[in-house]
C-alpha cells in the first residue's frame, strides 16, 4: 500500500516517538497530497492544535499506522515529516513520507498462526541458571512466555 492509497475518512494512528517513549492517537485522513503524504486531523488539547514539531527534540520521529482496506493487514510508514498546515481555514497535520518512504511496510505483530499453550515450564539461561516460566503460546517463528519471579533480558 502506498500512502496515496489512504482514503478520506479512513482511521489511522499517528505515533510520536521520543527516545524510549511513544505517544499514539487515532485520527482521520482528510486527503492525500502530491502522492507522498496525507492530510490528517490534528491532536487538539484545550482547544489548541498541538504542534509536535515546534521546539521539539531532534530525536523525535513519527510513524503512521493503519489497516490496509484491500488486504486487512496492518501497515506502517516510518520516519515521517509532520507539519501543521492551514487548509481552508482549518489546521491539519501534513504528513510527508517523501518519495522513498511512500510505500508502507507490514506492521503485523503476529503474522504466524499461534497455538495457545498456557502451561508451566522452565527456561535455562546460558550461564546454567534455570527458572520457572508460564508458556503462553507457540508459533512457527517463536514462543511467548512470562518469567515467574525473575526479570530476564533476552537479546
Coordinates of N, CA, C and O in Angstrom, one line a residue:
X1 N 0.9 -1.2 0.0 CA 0.0 0.0 0.0 C 0.9 1.2 0.0 O 1.9 1.3 0.7
X2 N 0.6 2.2 -0.8 CA 1.3 3.5 -0.8 C 0.5 4.5 0.0 O -0.7 4.4 0.1
X3 N 1.2 5.5 0.4 CA 0.5 6.5 1.3 C -0.6 7.2 0.5 O -1.6 7.6 1.1
X4 N -0.5 7.3 -0.8 CA -1.6 8.0 -1.6 C -2.8 7.1 -1.7 O -3.8 7.5 -2.3
X5 N -2.7 5.8 -1.3 CA -3.9 5.0 -1.3 C -4.8 5.2 -0.1 O -5.9 4.6 0.0
X6 N -4.3 6.0 0.9 CA -5.2 6.3 2.0 C -6.4 7.0 1.5 O -6.4 7.8 0.5
X7 N -7.6 6.8 2.2 CA -8.8 7.4 1.7 C -9.4 8.4 2.7 O -9.2 8.2 3.9
X8 N -10.0 9.4 2.2 CA -10.6 10.4 3.1 C -11.6 9.7 4.0 O -12.4 8.8 3.6
X9 N -11.6 10.0 5.3 CA -12.4 9.3 6.3 C -11.8 8.1 6.9 O -12.4 7.5 7.9
X10 N -10.7 7.6 6.4 CA -10.1 6.4 6.9 C -9.4 6.7 8.3 O -8.7 7.7 8.4
X11 N -9.6 5.8 9.2 CA -8.9 5.9 10.5 C -7.5 5.5 10.4 O -7.2 4.4 9.9
X12 N -6.6 6.3 11.0 CA -5.2 6.0 11.1 C -4.7 6.3 12.5 O -5.4 7.0 13.3
X13 N -3.5 5.8 12.9 CA -2.9 6.1 14.2 C -1.6 6.8 13.9 O -0.7 6.2 13.2
X14 N -1.4 8.0 14.5 CA -0.2 8.7 14.4 C 0.6 8.4 15.7 O 0.1 8.5 16.8
X15 N 1.8 7.9 15.5 CA 2.7 7.6 16.6 C 3.8 8.6 16.7 O 4.5 8.8 15.7
X16 N 4.0 9.2 17.9 CA 5.1 10.1 18.1 C 6.1 9.4 19.0 O 5.8 9.0 20.1
X17 N 7.4 9.3 18.6 CA 8.4 8.6 19.3 C 9.5 9.6 19.8 O 10.0 10.3 19.0
X18 N 9.8 9.5 21.1 CA 10.8 10.4 21.6 C 11.7 9.5 22.5 O 11.2 9.1 23.6
X19 N 12.9 9.2 22.1 CA 13.8 8.4 22.9 C 13.1 7.0 23.0 O 12.7 6.4 22.1
X20 N 12.9 6.5 24.3 CA 12.3 5.2 24.5 C 10.8 5.3 24.8 O 10.1 4.3 25.1
X21 N 10.2 6.5 24.6 CA 8.8 6.7 24.9 C 8.0 6.9 23.6 O 8.6 7.4 22.6
X22 N 6.7 6.6 23.6 CA 5.9 6.9 22.5 C 4.5 7.3 22.9 O 4.0 7.0 24.0
X23 N 3.9 8.1 22.1 CA 2.5 8.5 22.3 C 1.8 8.3 21.0 O 2.3 8.6 19.9
X24 N 0.6 7.7 21.1 CA -0.2 7.4 19.9 C -1.6 8.0 20.0 O -2.1 8.1 21.1
X25 N -2.1 8.4 18.9 CA -3.6 8.8 18.9 C -4.2 8.5 17.6 O -3.5 8.5 16.5
X26 N -5.4 8.1 17.6 CA -6.2 7.8 16.4 C -6.7 9.1 15.8 O -7.1 10.0 16.5
X27 N -6.6 9.2 14.5 CA -7.1 10.4 13.8 C -7.7 9.9 12.5 O -7.9 8.7 12.2
X28 N -8.0 10.9 11.7 CA -8.8 10.6 10.4 C -8.1 11.3 9.2 O -7.7 12.4 9.3
X29 N -8.0 10.5 8.1 CA -7.4 11.1 6.9 C -8.5 12.1 6.3 O -9.6 11.8 6.2
X30 N -7.9 13.2 5.9 CA -8.8 14.2 5.2 C -8.5 14.1 3.7 O -9.4 14.3 2.9
X31 N -7.3 13.8 3.3 CA -7.0 13.7 1.9 C -5.5 13.3 1.7 O -4.8 13.2 2.7
X32 N -5.0 13.2 0.5 CA -3.6 13.0 0.3 C -3.0 14.2 -0.5 O -3.7 14.9 -1.1
X33 N -1.7 14.3 -0.5 CA -1.0 15.4 -1.1 C 0.1 15.0 -2.0 O 1.0 14.3 -1.5
X34 N 0.0 15.2 -3.3 CA 1.1 15.0 -4.2 C 1.7 13.6 -4.2 O 2.8 13.4 -4.6
X35 N 1.0 12.6 -3.8 CA 1.4 11.3 -3.8 C 2.4 10.9 -2.8 O 2.8 9.7 -2.7
X36 N 2.9 11.8 -2.0 CA 3.9 11.4 -1.0 C 3.4 11.6 0.5 O 4.2 11.4 1.4
X37 N 2.2 12.0 0.7 CA 1.8 12.2 2.0 C 0.3 12.3 2.2 O -0.5 12.0 1.3
X38 N -0.1 12.7 3.4 CA -1.6 12.7 3.7 C -1.8 13.9 4.6 O -0.9 14.4 5.3
X39 N -3.1 14.3 4.6 CA -3.6 15.4 5.4 C -4.5 14.7 6.5 O -5.4 14.0 6.1
X40 N -4.2 14.9 7.8 CA -5.0 14.2 8.8 C -5.4 15.3 9.8 O -4.8 16.3 10.0
X41 N -6.5 14.9 10.5 CA -7.0 15.8 11.6 C -6.0 15.8 12.7 O -5.4 14.8 13.1
X42 N -5.7 17.0 13.3 CA -4.7 17.1 14.3 C -5.2 16.7 15.7 O -6.4 16.5 16.0
X43 N -4.2 16.6 16.6 CA -4.5 16.4 18.1 C -4.8 17.7 18.7 O -4.0 18.7 18.5
X44 N -5.9 17.8 19.4 CA -6.3 19.1 20.0 C -6.3 19.0 21.5 O -6.9 18.0 22.0
X45 N -5.7 19.9 22.2 CA -5.7 19.9 23.6 C -6.0 21.3 24.1 O -5.4 22.3 23.6
X46 N -7.0 21.4 25.0 CA -7.5 22.7 25.5 C -7.9 23.7 24.3 O -7.4 24.8 24.3
X47 N -8.5 23.1 23.3 CA -9.0 23.9 22.1 C -7.8 24.4 21.3 O -8.0 25.3 20.5
X48 N -6.6 23.9 21.5 CA -5.5 24.3 20.7 C -4.9 23.1 19.9 O -4.8 22.0 20.5
X49 N -4.5 23.2 18.7 CA -3.9 22.2 17.9 C -2.5 22.1 18.5 O -1.7 23.0 18.6
X50 N -2.1 20.8 18.8 CA -0.7 20.6 19.3 C 0.2 20.5 18.1 O 0.1 19.7 17.3
X51 N 1.3 21.4 18.1 CA 2.3 21.3 17.1 C 3.5 20.6 17.7 O 4.3 21.1 18.5
X52 N 3.6 19.3 17.3 CA 4.7 18.5 17.9 C 6.1 18.9 17.3 O 7.1 18.5 17.9
X53 N 6.1 19.6 16.3 CA 7.4 20.0 15.7 C 8.0 21.3 16.2 O 9.2 21.5 16.1
X54 N 7.1 22.1 16.8 CA 7.6 23.4 17.2 C 8.4 23.3 18.5 O 7.8 23.0 19.6
X55 N 9.7 23.4 18.5 CA 10.6 23.3 19.6 C 10.8 21.9 20.1 O 11.2 21.6 21.2
X56 N 10.5 20.9 19.3 CA 10.6 19.5 19.7 C 12.1 19.0 19.6 O 12.9 19.6 18.8
X57 N 12.4 18.0 20.3 CA 13.8 17.5 20.3 C 14.1 16.8 18.9 O 13.2 16.3 18.3
X58 N 15.3 16.9 18.5 CA 15.7 16.3 17.2 C 15.5 14.8 17.2 O 15.4 14.2 16.1
X59 N 15.5 14.2 18.4 CA 15.3 12.7 18.4 C 13.8 12.3 18.2 O 13.6 11.1 18.1
X60 N 12.9 13.2 18.1 CA 11.5 12.9 17.8 C 11.3 12.4 16.4 O 11.9 12.9 15.5
X61 N 10.5 11.3 16.3 CA 10.2 10.8 15.0 C 8.7 10.4 15.0 O 8.1 10.3 16.0
X62 N 8.2 10.2 13.8 CA 6.8 10.0 13.6 C 6.6 8.7 12.7 O 7.3 8.5 11.8
X63 N 5.5 7.9 13.1 CA 5.1 6.8 12.2 C 3.6 6.9 12.1 O 2.9 7.4 13.0
X64 N 3.1 6.4 11.0 CA 1.6 6.4 10.8 C 1.2 4.9 10.5 O 1.8 4.2 9.6
X65 N 0.2 4.4 11.3 CA -0.3 3.0 11.1 C -1.7 3.1 10.6 O -2.5 4.0 11.0
X66 N -2.1 2.0 9.9 CA -3.5 1.9 9.5 C -3.7 0.4 9.1 O -2.8 -0.4 8.9
X67 N -4.9 0.1 8.9 CA -5.3 -1.2 8.3 C -5.5 -1.0 6.8 O -6.2 -0.1 6.4
X68 N -4.8 -1.8 6.0 CA -4.9 -1.7 4.5 C -6.3 -2.3 4.2 O -6.6 -3.4 4.5
X69 N -7.2 -1.4 3.6 CA -8.5 -1.9 3.3 C -8.6 -3.0 2.3 O -9.6 -3.8 2.3
X70 N -7.5 -3.2 1.5 CA -7.6 -4.2 0.5 C -7.1 -5.6 1.0 O -7.6 -6.6 0.6
X71 N -6.2 -5.6 2.0 CA -5.6 -6.9 2.5 C -6.1 -7.2 3.9 O -6.0 -8.3 4.3
X72 N -6.5 -6.1 4.6 CA -6.9 -6.3 6.0 C -5.7 -6.4 6.9 O -5.8 -6.5 8.2
X73 N -4.5 -6.2 6.4 CA -3.2 -6.2 7.2 C -2.9 -4.9 7.7 O -3.3 -3.8 7.2
X74 N -2.2 -4.9 8.9 CA -1.7 -3.6 9.5 C -0.4 -3.2 8.8 O 0.5 -4.0 8.6
X75 N -0.4 -1.9 8.4 CA 0.8 -1.4 7.7 C 1.3 -0.1 8.4 O 0.6 0.5 9.2
X76 N 2.5 0.3 8.2 CA 3.1 1.4 8.8 C 4.0 2.2 7.8 O 4.7 1.6 7.0
X77 N 4.1 3.5 8.0 CA 5.0 4.3 7.3 C 5.9 4.9 8.5 O 5.3 5.5 9.4
X78 N 7.2 4.8 8.4 CA 8.1 5.3 9.4 C 8.9 6.5 9.0 O 9.0 6.8 7.8
X79 N 9.4 7.2 10.0 CA 10.3 8.4 9.8 C 9.7 9.4 8.9 O 10.2 9.9 7.9
X80 N 8.4 9.8 9.3 CA 7.7 10.8 8.5 C 8.0 12.2 9.0 O 8.5 12.4 10.1
X81 N 7.7 13.2 8.1 CA 7.8 14.6 8.4 C 6.3 15.0 8.7 O 5.4 14.7 7.9
X82 N 6.1 15.7 9.8 CA 4.8 16.2 10.2 C 4.8 17.7 10.4 O 5.7 18.2 11.2
X83 N 4.0 18.4 9.8 CA 3.9 19.9 10.0 C 2.4 20.3 10.1 O 1.5 19.6 9.5
X84 N 2.2 21.3 10.8 CA 0.8 21.9 10.9 C 0.6 22.8 9.7 O 1.5 23.7 9.5
X85 N -0.5 22.6 9.0 CA -0.8 23.5 7.9 C -2.3 23.9 8.0 O -3.1 23.3 8.6
X86 N -2.5 25.1 7.4 CA -3.9 25.6 7.4 C -4.5 25.4 6.0 O -3.9 25.8 5.1
X87 N -5.6 24.7 6.0 CA -6.2 24.4 4.7 C -7.7 24.8 4.8 O -8.4 24.2 5.7
X88 N -8.1 25.7 4.0 CA -9.5 26.2 4.0 C -9.9 26.6 5.4 O -11.0 26.3 5.9
X89 N -9.0 27.3 6.1 CA -9.4 27.9 7.4 C -9.3 26.9 8.6 O -9.6 27.3 9.7
X90 N -8.9 25.7 8.3 CA -8.7 24.7 9.4 C -7.3 24.2 9.5 O -6.6 24.1 8.5
X91 N -6.8 23.9 10.7 CA -5.5 23.4 10.9 C -5.5 21.8 10.8 O -6.4 21.2 11.3
X92 N -4.5 21.3 10.1 CA -4.4 19.8 9.9 C -2.9 19.5 10.1 O -2.0 20.4 10.0
X93 N -2.6 18.2 10.2 CA -1.2 17.7 10.1 C -1.0 17.3 8.6 O -1.7 16.5 8.1
X94 N 0.0 17.9 8.0 CA 0.5 17.4 6.7 C 1.6 16.4 7.0 O 2.6 16.7 7.6
X95 N 1.4 15.2 6.6 CA 2.3 14.1 6.8 C 3.0 13.8 5.5 O 2.3 13.4 4.6
X96 N 4.3 13.9 5.5 CA 5.1 13.7 4.3 C 6.0 12.5 4.4 O 6.8 12.4 5.3
X97 N 5.8 11.5 3.6 CA 6.7 10.3 3.6 C 7.8 10.4 2.6 O 8.6 9.5 2.5
X98 N 7.9 11.5 1.9 CA 8.9 11.7 0.8 C 8.7 10.5 -0.2 O 8.1 9.5 0.1
X99 N 9.3 10.6 -1.3 CA 9.2 9.6 -2.4 C 9.7 8.2 -1.9 O 9.1 7.2 -2.2
X100 N 10.8 8.2 -1.2 CA 11.4 6.9 -0.8 C 10.6 6.2 0.2 O 10.8 5.0 0.4
X101 N 9.8 6.9 1.0 CA 9.0 6.2 2.1 C 7.6 6.1 1.8 O 6.8 5.8 2.8
X102 N 7.1 6.3 0.6 CA 5.7 6.3 0.4 C 5.0 5.0 0.4 O 3.8 4.8 0.6
X103 N 5.8 3.9 0.3 CA 5.3 2.5 0.3 C 5.3 2.0 1.8 O 6.4 2.0 2.4
X104 N 4.2 1.5 2.3 CA 4.1 1.1 3.7 C 4.8 -0.3 3.8 O 4.9 -1.1 2.9
X105 N 5.3 -0.5 5.0 CA 5.8 -1.8 5.4 C 4.8 -2.6 6.2 O 3.9 -1.9 6.8
X106 N 4.9 -3.9 6.3 CA 4.0 -4.6 7.1 C 4.2 -4.3 8.6 O 5.4 -4.1 9.0
X107 N 3.2 -4.2 9.3 CA 3.3 -3.8 10.7 C 2.6 -4.9 11.6 O 2.2 -4.6 12.7
X108 N 2.4 -6.1 11.0 CA 1.7 -7.1 11.8 C 2.6 -7.5 12.9 O 3.8 -7.8 12.8
X109 N 2.0 -7.6 14.1 CA 2.8 -8.0 15.2 C 2.9 -9.5 15.4 O 3.8 -10.1 16.0
X110 N 1.9 -10.2 14.8 CA 1.9 -11.7 14.9 C 1.4 -12.2 13.6 O 0.2 -12.6 13.5
X111 N 2.2 -12.3 12.6 CA 1.8 -12.8 11.3 C 1.5 -14.3 11.3 O 0.7 -14.8 10.6
X112 N 2.3 -15.1 12.0 CA 2.2 -16.5 12.1 C 1.0 -16.9 12.9 O 0.7 -16.3 13.9
X113 N 0.4 -18.0 12.6 CA -0.7 -18.6 13.4 C 0.0 -19.0 14.8 O 1.1 -19.5 14.8
X114 N -0.8 -18.8 15.8 CA -0.2 -19.2 17.2 C -1.1 -20.2 17.8 O -2.3 -20.2 17.6
X115 N -0.5 -21.1 18.6 CA -1.3 -22.1 19.4 C -1.2 -21.7 20.9 O 0.0 -21.7 21.4
X116 N -2.3 -21.5 21.5 CA -2.3 -21.2 22.9 C -1.9 -22.5 23.7 O -2.4 -23.6 23.4
X117 N -0.9 -22.3 24.6 CA -0.4 -23.4 25.5 C -0.9 -23.2 26.9 O -1.4 -24.1 27.5
X118 N -0.5 -22.1 27.5 CA -0.9 -21.7 28.9 C -0.5 -22.8 29.8 O -1.4 -23.4 30.6
X119 N 0.7 -23.2 29.9 CA 1.2 -24.3 30.8 C 2.5 -23.8 31.5 O 3.3 -23.0 30.9
X120 N 2.8 -24.3 32.7 CA 4.0 -24.0 33.4 C 5.2 -24.7 32.7 O 5.0 -25.7 32.0
X121 N 6.4 -24.1 32.8 CA 7.6 -24.7 32.2 C 8.8 -24.1 32.9 O 8.7 -23.5 33.9
X122 N 9.9 -24.3 32.3 CA 11.2 -23.8 32.8 C 12.1 -23.3 31.7 O 11.9 -23.8 30.5
X123 N 12.9 -22.3 31.9 CA 13.8 -21.8 30.9 C 15.2 -21.9 31.5 O 15.5 -21.8 32.7
X124 N 16.2 -22.3 30.7 CA 17.6 -22.4 31.0 C 18.4 -21.3 30.4 O 18.4 -21.1 29.2
X125 N 19.1 -20.5 31.2 CA 19.9 -19.5 30.8 C 21.3 -20.0 30.3 O 21.7 -21.1 30.7
X126 N 22.0 -19.2 29.5 CA 23.3 -19.7 29.1 C 24.3 -19.9 30.2 O 25.2 -20.8 30.1
X127 N 24.1 -19.2 31.3 CA 25.0 -19.4 32.5 C 24.6 -20.6 33.4 O 25.2 -20.8 34.4
X128 N 23.6 -21.4 32.9 CA 23.2 -22.6 33.7 C 22.0 -22.3 34.6 O 21.5 -23.3 35.2
X129 N 21.7 -21.1 34.9 CA 20.5 -20.8 35.8 C 19.2 -21.3 35.1 O 19.0 -21.1 33.9
X130 N 18.4 -21.9 35.9 CA 17.1 -22.3 35.4 C 16.0 -21.6 36.3 O 16.2 -21.4 37.5
X131 N 14.9 -21.2 35.6 CA 13.9 -20.5 36.3 C 12.5 -20.9 35.8 O 12.4 -21.4 34.6
X132 N 11.5 -20.7 36.6 CA 10.1 -21.1 36.2 C 9.5 -20.0 35.2 O 9.8 -18.8 35.4
X133 N 8.8 -20.5 34.3 CA 8.1 -19.6 33.3 C 6.6 -20.1 33.1 O 6.3 -21.3 33.4
X134 N 5.8 -19.3 32.6 CA 4.5 -19.7 32.1 C 4.5 -19.6 30.6 O 4.7 -18.5 30.1
X135 N 4.4 -20.7 29.9 CA 4.4 -20.7 28.5 C 3.1 -20.2 28.0 O 2.0 -20.9 28.3
X136 N 3.0 -19.1 27.2 CA 1.7 -18.6 26.8 C 1.3 -19.2 25.5 O 0.2 -19.7 25.4
X137 N 2.1 -19.1 24.4 CA 1.8 -19.7 23.1 C 3.0 -20.0 22.3 O 4.1 -19.5 22.7
X138 N 2.8 -20.7 21.2 CA 3.9 -21.0 20.3 C 3.5 -20.8 18.9 O 2.3 -20.8 18.6
X139 N 4.5 -20.6 18.0 CA 4.2 -20.4 16.5 C 5.4 -21.0 15.8 O 6.4 -21.5 16.4
X140 N 5.3 -21.0 14.5 CA 6.4 -21.4 13.6 C 7.7 -20.6 13.9 O 8.8 -21.1 13.7
X141 N 7.5 -19.4 14.3 CA 8.7 -18.5 14.4 C 9.1 -18.2 15.9 O 10.0 -17.4 16.1
X142 N 8.4 -18.8 16.9 CA 8.9 -18.4 18.2 C 7.9 -18.9 19.3 O 6.9 -19.5 19.0
X143 N 8.2 -18.5 20.5 CA 7.4 -18.8 21.7 C 7.1 -17.5 22.5 O 7.9 -16.5 22.4
X144 N 6.1 -17.5 23.2 CA 5.8 -16.4 24.1 C 5.7 -16.9 25.5 O 4.9 -17.9 25.8
X145 N 6.5 -16.3 26.4 CA 6.4 -16.8 27.8 C 6.6 -15.6 28.8 O 7.1 -14.6 28.4
X146 N 6.2 -15.9 30.0 CA 6.4 -14.9 31.1 C 7.2 -15.5 32.2 O 6.9 -16.7 32.6
X147 N 8.3 -14.9 32.6 CA 9.1 -15.4 33.7 C 8.4 -15.2 35.0 O 7.7 -14.3 35.3
X148 N 8.5 -16.2 35.9 CA 7.9 -16.2 37.2 C 8.9 -15.8 38.3 O 9.6 -16.7 38.7
X149 N 9.0 -14.6 38.6 CA 9.8 -14.2 39.7 C 11.1 -13.6 39.4 O 11.8 -13.0 40.2
X150 N 11.6 -13.8 38.2 CA 12.9 -13.2 37.8 C 12.8 -12.3 36.6 O 12.0 -12.7 35.6
X151 N 13.5 -11.2 36.6 CA 13.5 -10.4 35.4 C 14.6 -10.8 34.5 O 15.8 -10.9 35.0
X152 N 14.3 -11.1 33.3 CA 15.3 -11.6 32.4 C 15.4 -10.7 31.1 O 14.3 -10.4 30.5
X153 N 16.6 -10.3 30.7 CA 16.7 -9.6 29.4 C 17.2 -10.5 28.4 O 18.2 -11.2 28.6
X154 N 16.4 -10.6 27.3 CA 16.8 -11.5 26.2 C 17.3 -10.6 25.0 O 16.5 -9.7 24.6
X155 N 18.4 -10.9 24.5 CA 18.9 -10.2 23.3 C 19.9 -9.1 23.7 O 20.3 -8.8 24.8

